[in-house]
């Protein structure tokens, strides 16, 4: 059983990114499973490729990593990667809590810390992209005031 008192939080900049490797793979697998049209995209995506894009955002703005660690199990069980760009737009780039650890307020603690960081950085707008097929996440983000704003359509490769 999950003992919430044993969950410890740390946060920092992009130098913490390598700690999310395994968890990121779990999120990518979920996106792959739930995507109606972009399974090949998620299949081809690797953490190294995602990291290149995130490090680019760190260079042109700032990046933040929040980690939740189960001290008892000795492993990371959740993370949030967020960003702020040169136009003061804050973004939740990636957020994931391992399945057995969901529903205990870990996601809440991670996103709250990220949103406070964005405010400290002077964010004027905050955004999150939710993959098509993962609309379940809307319910979570709605608690923090995020609502669907627009739908971005992307052409499938070799359609
Ligand atoms: C979204 C997510 C990070 C929430 O983390 P969490 O630690 O379970 O969140 P909390 O315990 O703080 O809050 C849970 C609340 O979020 C909502 N919620 C939305 N989607 C949920 C889901 N798939 N599972 C559990 N709760 C969910 C519920 O309303 C729940 O509220 P309740 O406890 O009053 O019922 C986690 O469910 C997750 O990793 N999901 C898969 C990855 C994902 O979709 N990430 C977002 C990609 S943009």
PDB file of C-alpha atoms and ligand atoms in Angstrom:
ATOM      1  CA  UNK A   1       0.000   0.000   0.000  1.00  0.00           C
ATOM      2  CA  UNK A   2       1.138   3.541  -0.712  1.00  0.00           C
ATOM      3  CA  UNK A   3       2.325   5.447   2.349  1.00  0.00           C
ATOM      4  CA  UNK A   4       2.025   9.127   1.381  1.00  0.00           C
ATOM      5  CA  UNK A   5       4.294  10.104   4.291  1.00  0.00           C
ATOM      6  CA  UNK A   6       7.120   8.253   2.502  1.00  0.00           C
ATOM      7  CA  UNK A   7       6.790  10.335  -0.649  1.00  0.00           C
ATOM      8  CA  UNK A   8       9.444  13.024  -0.852  1.00  0.00           C
ATOM      9  CA  UNK A   9       9.488  15.873  -3.339  1.00  0.00           C
ATOM     10  CA  UNK A  10      12.468  17.472  -5.013  1.00  0.00           C
ATOM     11  CA  UNK A  11      12.612  20.015  -7.782  1.00  0.00           C
ATOM     12  CA  UNK A  12      15.215  21.658  -9.914  1.00  0.00           C
ATOM     13  CA  UNK A  13      16.210  22.512 -13.455  1.00  0.00           C
ATOM     14  CA  UNK A  14      16.887  20.410 -16.554  1.00  0.00           C
ATOM     15  CA  UNK A  15      19.816  18.664 -14.854  1.00  0.00           C
ATOM     16  CA  UNK A  16      17.153  16.471 -13.178  1.00  0.00           C
ATOM     17  CA  UNK A  17      15.719  15.302 -16.519  1.00  0.00           C
ATOM     18  CA  UNK A  18      17.601  11.999 -16.628  1.00  0.00           C
ATOM     19  CA  UNK A  19      15.774  10.869 -13.459  1.00  0.00           C
ATOM     20  CA  UNK A  20      12.449  10.727 -15.328  1.00  0.00           C
ATOM     21  CA  UNK A  21      13.634   8.379 -18.078  1.00  0.00           C
ATOM     22  CA  UNK A  22      11.735   5.276 -16.854  1.00  0.00           C
ATOM     23  CA  UNK A  23       8.558   7.175 -15.898  1.00  0.00           C
ATOM     24  CA  UNK A  24       8.517   9.077 -19.189  1.00  0.00           C
ATOM     25  CA  UNK A  25       8.511   5.709 -20.985  1.00  0.00           C
ATOM     26  CA  UNK A  26       5.354   4.843 -19.021  1.00  0.00           C
ATOM     27  CA  UNK A  27       3.634   8.025 -20.158  1.00  0.00           C
ATOM     28  CA  UNK A  28       4.712   7.457 -23.757  1.00  0.00           C
ATOM     29  CA  UNK A  29       3.333   3.904 -23.607  1.00  0.00           C
ATOM     30  CA  UNK A  30       0.018   5.260 -22.312  1.00  0.00           C
ATOM     31  CA  UNK A  31      -0.085   7.786 -25.167  1.00  0.00           C
ATOM     32  CA  UNK A  32       0.700   4.980 -27.611  1.00  0.00           C
ATOM     33  CA  UNK A  33      -2.081   2.800 -26.222  1.00  0.00           C
ATOM     34  CA  UNK A  34      -4.722   5.533 -26.176  1.00  0.00           C
ATOM     35  CA  UNK A  35      -3.866   7.377 -29.392  1.00  0.00           C
ATOM     36  CA  UNK A  36      -6.444   6.815 -32.135  1.00  0.00           C
ATOM     37  CA  UNK A  37      -4.224   8.011 -35.023  1.00  0.00           C
ATOM     38  CA  UNK A  38      -0.644   8.618 -33.890  1.00  0.00           C
ATOM     39  CA  UNK A  39       0.523   5.251 -32.578  1.00  0.00           C
ATOM     40  CA  UNK A  40       3.478   5.211 -34.980  1.00  0.00           C
ATOM     41  CA  UNK A  41       4.558   8.611 -33.730  1.00  0.00           C
ATOM     42  CA  UNK A  42       4.670   7.425 -30.108  1.00  0.00           C
ATOM     43  CA  UNK A  43       6.254   4.149 -31.151  1.00  0.00           C
ATOM     44  CA  UNK A  44       9.143   6.027 -32.740  1.00  0.00           C
ATOM     45  CA  UNK A  45       9.491   8.581 -29.946  1.00  0.00           C
ATOM     46  CA  UNK A  46      12.324   8.052 -27.475  1.00  0.00           C
ATOM     47  CA  UNK A  47      13.277   9.822 -24.292  1.00  0.00           C
ATOM     48  CA  UNK A  48      16.492  11.008 -25.952  1.00  0.00           C
ATOM     49  CA  UNK A  49      14.488  12.702 -28.729  1.00  0.00           C
ATOM     50  CA  UNK A  50      12.071  14.276 -26.250  1.00  0.00           C
ATOM     51  CA  UNK A  51      15.034  15.440 -24.173  1.00  0.00           C
ATOM     52  CA  UNK A  52      16.533  17.308 -27.126  1.00  0.00           C
ATOM     53  CA  UNK A  53      13.309  19.338 -27.466  1.00  0.00           C
ATOM     54  CA  UNK A  54      13.106  19.998 -23.718  1.00  0.00           C
ATOM     55  CA  UNK A  55      16.759  21.093 -23.518  1.00  0.00           C
ATOM     56  CA  UNK A  56      16.104  23.474 -26.411  1.00  0.00           C
ATOM     57  CA  UNK A  57      13.275  25.005 -24.341  1.00  0.00           C
ATOM     58  CA  UNK A  58      15.665  25.296 -21.400  1.00  0.00           C
ATOM     59  CA  UNK A  59      18.076  27.291 -23.576  1.00  0.00           C
ATOM     60  CA  UNK A  60      15.502  29.721 -24.946  1.00  0.00           C
ATOM     61  CA  UNK A  61      13.532  30.031 -21.698  1.00  0.00           C
ATOM     62  CA  UNK A  62      13.597  27.986 -18.523  1.00  0.00           C
ATOM     63  CA  UNK A  63      12.783  24.422 -17.591  1.00  0.00           C
ATOM     64  CA  UNK A  64      11.687  22.973 -14.271  1.00  0.00           C
ATOM     65  CA  UNK A  65      11.475  19.373 -13.075  1.00  0.00           C
ATOM     66  CA  UNK A  66       9.451  18.248 -10.052  1.00  0.00           C
ATOM     67  CA  UNK A  67      10.052  14.722  -8.799  1.00  0.00           C
ATOM     68  CA  UNK A  68       8.150  12.536  -6.361  1.00  0.00           C
ATOM     69  CA  UNK A  69      10.190   9.746  -4.805  1.00  0.00           C
ATOM     70  CA  UNK A  70       8.977   6.780  -2.768  1.00  0.00           C
ATOM     71  CA  UNK A  71      11.702   6.689  -0.103  1.00  0.00           C
ATOM     72  CA  UNK A  72      10.671   3.201   0.947  1.00  0.00           C
ATOM     73  CA  UNK A  73      10.859   1.701  -2.535  1.00  0.00           C
ATOM     74  CA  UNK A  74      13.846   3.892  -3.378  1.00  0.00           C
ATOM     75  CA  UNK A  75      12.452   5.003  -6.709  1.00  0.00           C
ATOM     76  CA  UNK A  76      10.833   7.916  -8.454  1.00  0.00           C
ATOM     77  CA  UNK A  77       7.080   7.430  -8.852  1.00  0.00           C
ATOM     78  CA  UNK A  78       5.993  10.679 -10.471  1.00  0.00           C
ATOM     79  CA  UNK A  79       7.242  13.809 -12.179  1.00  0.00           C
ATOM     80  CA  UNK A  80       6.201  17.040 -13.776  1.00  0.00           C
ATOM     81  CA  UNK A  81       8.284  18.875 -16.375  1.00  0.00           C
ATOM     82  CA  UNK A  82       7.287  22.468 -16.975  1.00  0.00           C
ATOM     83  CA  UNK A  83       8.644  25.352 -18.984  1.00  0.00           C
ATOM     84  CA  UNK A  84       8.451  29.061 -19.484  1.00  0.00           C
ATOM     85  CA  UNK A  85       9.295  30.622 -22.822  1.00  0.00           C
ATOM     86  CA  UNK A  86      10.634  34.030 -23.880  1.00  0.00           C
ATOM     87  CA  UNK A  87       7.037  35.331 -24.221  1.00  0.00           C
ATOM     88  CA  UNK A  88       6.238  34.435 -20.603  1.00  0.00           C
ATOM     89  CA  UNK A  89       4.070  31.504 -21.635  1.00  0.00           C
ATOM     90  CA  UNK A  90       4.243  28.733 -19.064  1.00  0.00           C
ATOM     91  CA  UNK A  91       3.712  25.133 -20.126  1.00  0.00           C
ATOM     92  CA  UNK A  92       3.142  21.815 -18.450  1.00  0.00           C
ATOM     93  CA  UNK A  93       5.342  19.740 -20.755  1.00  0.00           C
ATOM     94  CA  UNK A  94       4.884  16.324 -19.202  1.00  0.00           C
ATOM     95  CA  UNK A  95       3.174  14.976 -16.098  1.00  0.00           C
ATOM     96  CA  UNK A  96       2.966  11.396 -14.920  1.00  0.00           C
ATOM     97  CA  UNK A  97       2.331   9.427 -11.755  1.00  0.00           C
ATOM     98  CA  UNK A  98       2.824   5.648 -11.770  1.00  0.00           C
ATOM     99  CA  UNK A  99      -0.443   3.800 -11.695  1.00  0.00           C
ATOM    100  CA  UNK A 100      -0.313   2.294  -8.161  1.00  0.00           C
ATOM    101  CA  UNK A 101       0.485   5.754  -6.807  1.00  0.00           C
ATOM    102  CA  UNK A 102      -2.437   7.591  -8.458  1.00  0.00           C
ATOM    103  CA  UNK A 103      -5.265   9.118  -6.483  1.00  0.00           C
ATOM    104  CA  UNK A 104      -3.120   9.997  -3.436  1.00  0.00           C
ATOM    105  CA  UNK A 105      -2.511  13.646  -4.243  1.00  0.00           C
ATOM    106  CA  UNK A 106       0.943  13.208  -5.798  1.00  0.00           C
ATOM    107  CA  UNK A 107      -0.130  14.690  -9.136  1.00  0.00           C
ATOM    108  CA  UNK A 108      -1.721  17.554  -7.212  1.00  0.00           C
ATOM    109  CA  UNK A 109       1.515  18.298  -5.317  1.00  0.00           C
ATOM    110  CA  UNK A 110       3.603  18.111  -8.512  1.00  0.00           C
ATOM    111  CA  UNK A 111       1.419  20.426 -10.593  1.00  0.00           C
ATOM    112  CA  UNK A 112       0.906  22.921  -7.755  1.00  0.00           C
ATOM    113  CA  UNK A 113       4.661  23.263  -7.327  1.00  0.00           C
ATOM    114  CA  UNK A 114       5.085  23.723 -11.095  1.00  0.00           C
ATOM    115  CA  UNK A 115       2.349  26.378 -11.249  1.00  0.00           C
ATOM    116  CA  UNK A 116       3.918  28.305  -8.345  1.00  0.00           C
ATOM    117  CA  UNK A 117       7.272  28.208 -10.169  1.00  0.00           C
ATOM    118  CA  UNK A 118       5.602  29.618 -13.309  1.00  0.00           C
ATOM    119  CA  UNK A 119       4.055  32.434 -11.270  1.00  0.00           C
ATOM    120  CA  UNK A 120       7.441  33.220  -9.718  1.00  0.00           C
ATOM    121  CA  UNK A 121       8.885  33.362 -13.240  1.00  0.00           C
ATOM    122  CA  UNK A 122       6.190  35.866 -14.253  1.00  0.00           C
ATOM    123  CA  UNK A 123       4.106  33.595 -16.484  1.00  0.00           C
ATOM    124  CA  UNK A 124       1.279  35.515 -18.151  1.00  0.00           C
ATOM    125  CA  UNK A 125      -0.365  32.461 -19.693  1.00  0.00           C
ATOM    126  CA  UNK A 126      -0.254  28.789 -18.749  1.00  0.00           C
ATOM    127  CA  UNK A 127      -0.866  25.994 -21.215  1.00  0.00           C
ATOM    128  CA  UNK A 128      -0.872  22.243 -21.412  1.00  0.00           C
ATOM    129  CA  UNK A 129      -1.189  20.045 -24.496  1.00  0.00           C
ATOM    130  CA  UNK A 130      -3.188  16.893 -23.926  1.00  0.00           C
ATOM    131  CA  UNK A 131      -2.752  14.105 -26.461  1.00  0.00           C
ATOM    132  CA  UNK A 132      -5.879  13.058 -28.346  1.00  0.00           C
ATOM    133  CA  UNK A 133      -7.122   9.871 -26.695  1.00  0.00           C
ATOM    134  CA  UNK A 134      -6.045  11.085 -23.242  1.00  0.00           C
ATOM    135  CA  UNK A 135      -9.087  13.296 -22.574  1.00  0.00           C
ATOM    136  CA  UNK A 136      -9.336  11.610 -19.164  1.00  0.00           C
ATOM    137  CA  UNK A 137      -6.659  14.078 -18.077  1.00  0.00           C
ATOM    138  CA  UNK A 138      -9.052  17.025 -18.673  1.00  0.00           C
ATOM    139  CA  UNK A 139     -10.742  16.257 -15.357  1.00  0.00           C
ATOM    140  CA  UNK A 140      -7.446  16.598 -13.528  1.00  0.00           C
ATOM    141  CA  UNK A 141      -6.398  19.842 -15.244  1.00  0.00           C
ATOM    142  CA  UNK A 142      -9.866  21.388 -14.791  1.00  0.00           C
ATOM    143  CA  UNK A 143      -9.189  21.510 -11.049  1.00  0.00           C
ATOM    144  CA  UNK A 144      -6.425  24.040 -11.731  1.00  0.00           C
ATOM    145  CA  UNK A 145      -8.529  26.150 -14.076  1.00  0.00           C
ATOM    146  CA  UNK A 146      -7.389  24.673 -17.396  1.00  0.00           C
ATOM    147  CA  UNK A 147     -10.107  24.340 -20.031  1.00  0.00           C
ATOM    148  CA  UNK A 148      -9.999  23.216 -23.675  1.00  0.00           C
ATOM    149  CA  UNK A 149      -9.062  26.235 -25.746  1.00  0.00           C
ATOM    150  CA  UNK A 150      -8.427  24.912 -29.243  1.00  0.00           C
ATOM    151  CA  UNK A 151      -7.848  21.624 -31.003  1.00  0.00           C
ATOM    152  CA  UNK A 152      -4.642  21.271 -33.022  1.00  0.00           C
ATOM    153  CA  UNK A 153      -4.839  18.908 -35.994  1.00  0.00           C
ATOM    154  CA  UNK A 154      -1.635  17.359 -37.303  1.00  0.00           C
ATOM    155  CA  UNK A 155      -1.150  15.535 -40.576  1.00  0.00           C
ATOM    156  CA  UNK A 156      -0.241  11.885 -40.055  1.00  0.00           C
ATOM    157  CA  UNK A 157       3.099  10.972 -41.660  1.00  0.00           C
ATOM    158  CA  UNK A 158       2.640   9.011 -44.919  1.00  0.00           C
ATOM    159  CA  UNK A 159      -1.122   9.394 -44.636  1.00  0.00           C
TER     160      UNK A 159
HETATM  161  C1  LIG B   1      -3.120  12.855 -14.230  1.00  0.00           C
HETATM  162  C2  LIG B   1      -2.254  12.273 -13.114  1.00  0.00           C
HETATM  163  C3  LIG B   1      -0.855  12.874 -13.199  1.00  0.00           C
HETATM  164  C4  LIG B   1      -2.877  12.636 -11.778  1.00  0.00           C
HETATM  165  O1  LIG B   1      -2.018  12.168 -10.767  1.00  0.00           O
HETATM  166  P1  LIG B   1      -2.606  11.660  -9.359  1.00  0.00           P
HETATM  167  O2  LIG B   1      -1.470  11.556  -8.419  1.00  0.00           O
HETATM  168  O3  LIG B   1      -3.468  10.487  -9.554  1.00  0.00           O
HETATM  169  O4  LIG B   1      -3.519  12.925  -9.006  1.00  0.00           O
HETATM  170  P2  LIG B   1      -4.156  13.291  -7.602  1.00  0.00           P
HETATM  171  O5  LIG B   1      -4.234  12.105  -6.718  1.00  0.00           O
HETATM  172  O6  LIG B   1      -3.474  14.503  -7.104  1.00  0.00           O
HETATM  173  O7  LIG B   1      -5.591  13.755  -8.069  1.00  0.00           O
HETATM  174  C5  LIG B   1      -6.465  12.801  -8.589  1.00  0.00           C
HETATM  175  C6  LIG B   1      -7.612  13.555  -9.168  1.00  0.00           C
HETATM  176  O8  LIG B   1      -7.390  13.784 -10.545  1.00  0.00           O
HETATM  177  C7  LIG B   1      -8.535  13.403 -11.286  1.00  0.00           C
HETATM  178  N1  LIG B   1      -8.114  12.461 -12.318  1.00  0.00           N
HETATM  179  C8  LIG B   1      -8.162  12.709 -13.617  1.00  0.00           C
HETATM  180  N2  LIG B   1      -7.715  11.710 -14.311  1.00  0.00           N
HETATM  181  C9  LIG B   1      -7.346  10.767 -13.453  1.00  0.00           C
HETATM  182  C10 LIG B   1      -6.796   9.478 -13.603  1.00  0.00           C
HETATM  183  N3  LIG B   1      -6.534   8.954 -14.802  1.00  0.00           N
HETATM  184  N4  LIG B   1      -6.509   8.765 -12.499  1.00  0.00           N
HETATM  185  C11 LIG B   1      -6.758   9.295 -11.281  1.00  0.00           C
HETATM  186  N5  LIG B   1      -7.302  10.500 -11.102  1.00  0.00           N
HETATM  187  C12 LIG B   1      -7.588  11.243 -12.169  1.00  0.00           C
HETATM  188  C13 LIG B   1      -9.550  12.849 -10.388  1.00  0.00           C
HETATM  189  O9  LIG B   1     -10.599  13.818 -10.390  1.00  0.00           O
HETATM  190  C14 LIG B   1      -8.905  12.767  -9.042  1.00  0.00           C
HETATM  191  O10 LIG B   1      -9.698  13.421  -8.135  1.00  0.00           O
HETATM  192  P3  LIG B   1     -10.340  12.595  -6.911  1.00  0.00           P
HETATM  193  O11 LIG B   1      -9.176  12.041  -6.147  1.00  0.00           O
HETATM  194  O12 LIG B   1     -11.111  13.643  -6.185  1.00  0.00           O
HETATM  195  O13 LIG B   1     -11.201  11.561  -7.564  1.00  0.00           O
HETATM  196  C15 LIG B   1      -2.176  10.743 -13.207  1.00  0.00           C
HETATM  197  O14 LIG B   1      -3.472  10.226 -13.227  1.00  0.00           O
HETATM  198  C16 LIG B   1      -1.433  10.224 -14.413  1.00  0.00           C
HETATM  199  O15 LIG B   1      -0.225  10.095 -14.394  1.00  0.00           O
HETATM  200  N6  LIG B   1      -2.165   9.908 -15.476  1.00  0.00           N
HETATM  201  C17 LIG B   1      -1.554   9.360 -16.649  1.00  0.00           C
HETATM  202  C18 LIG B   1      -0.660  10.336 -17.356  1.00  0.00           C
HETATM  203  C19 LIG B   1      -1.371  11.542 -17.853  1.00  0.00           C
HETATM  204  O16 LIG B   1      -2.468  11.484 -18.365  1.00  0.00           O
HETATM  205  N7  LIG B   1      -0.691  12.688 -17.725  1.00  0.00           N
HETATM  206  C20 LIG B   1      -1.136  13.920 -18.266  1.00  0.00           C
HETATM  207  C21 LIG B   1      -0.578  14.022 -19.627  1.00  0.00           C
HETATM  208  S1  LIG B   1      -0.834  15.637 -20.315  1.00  0.00           S
END
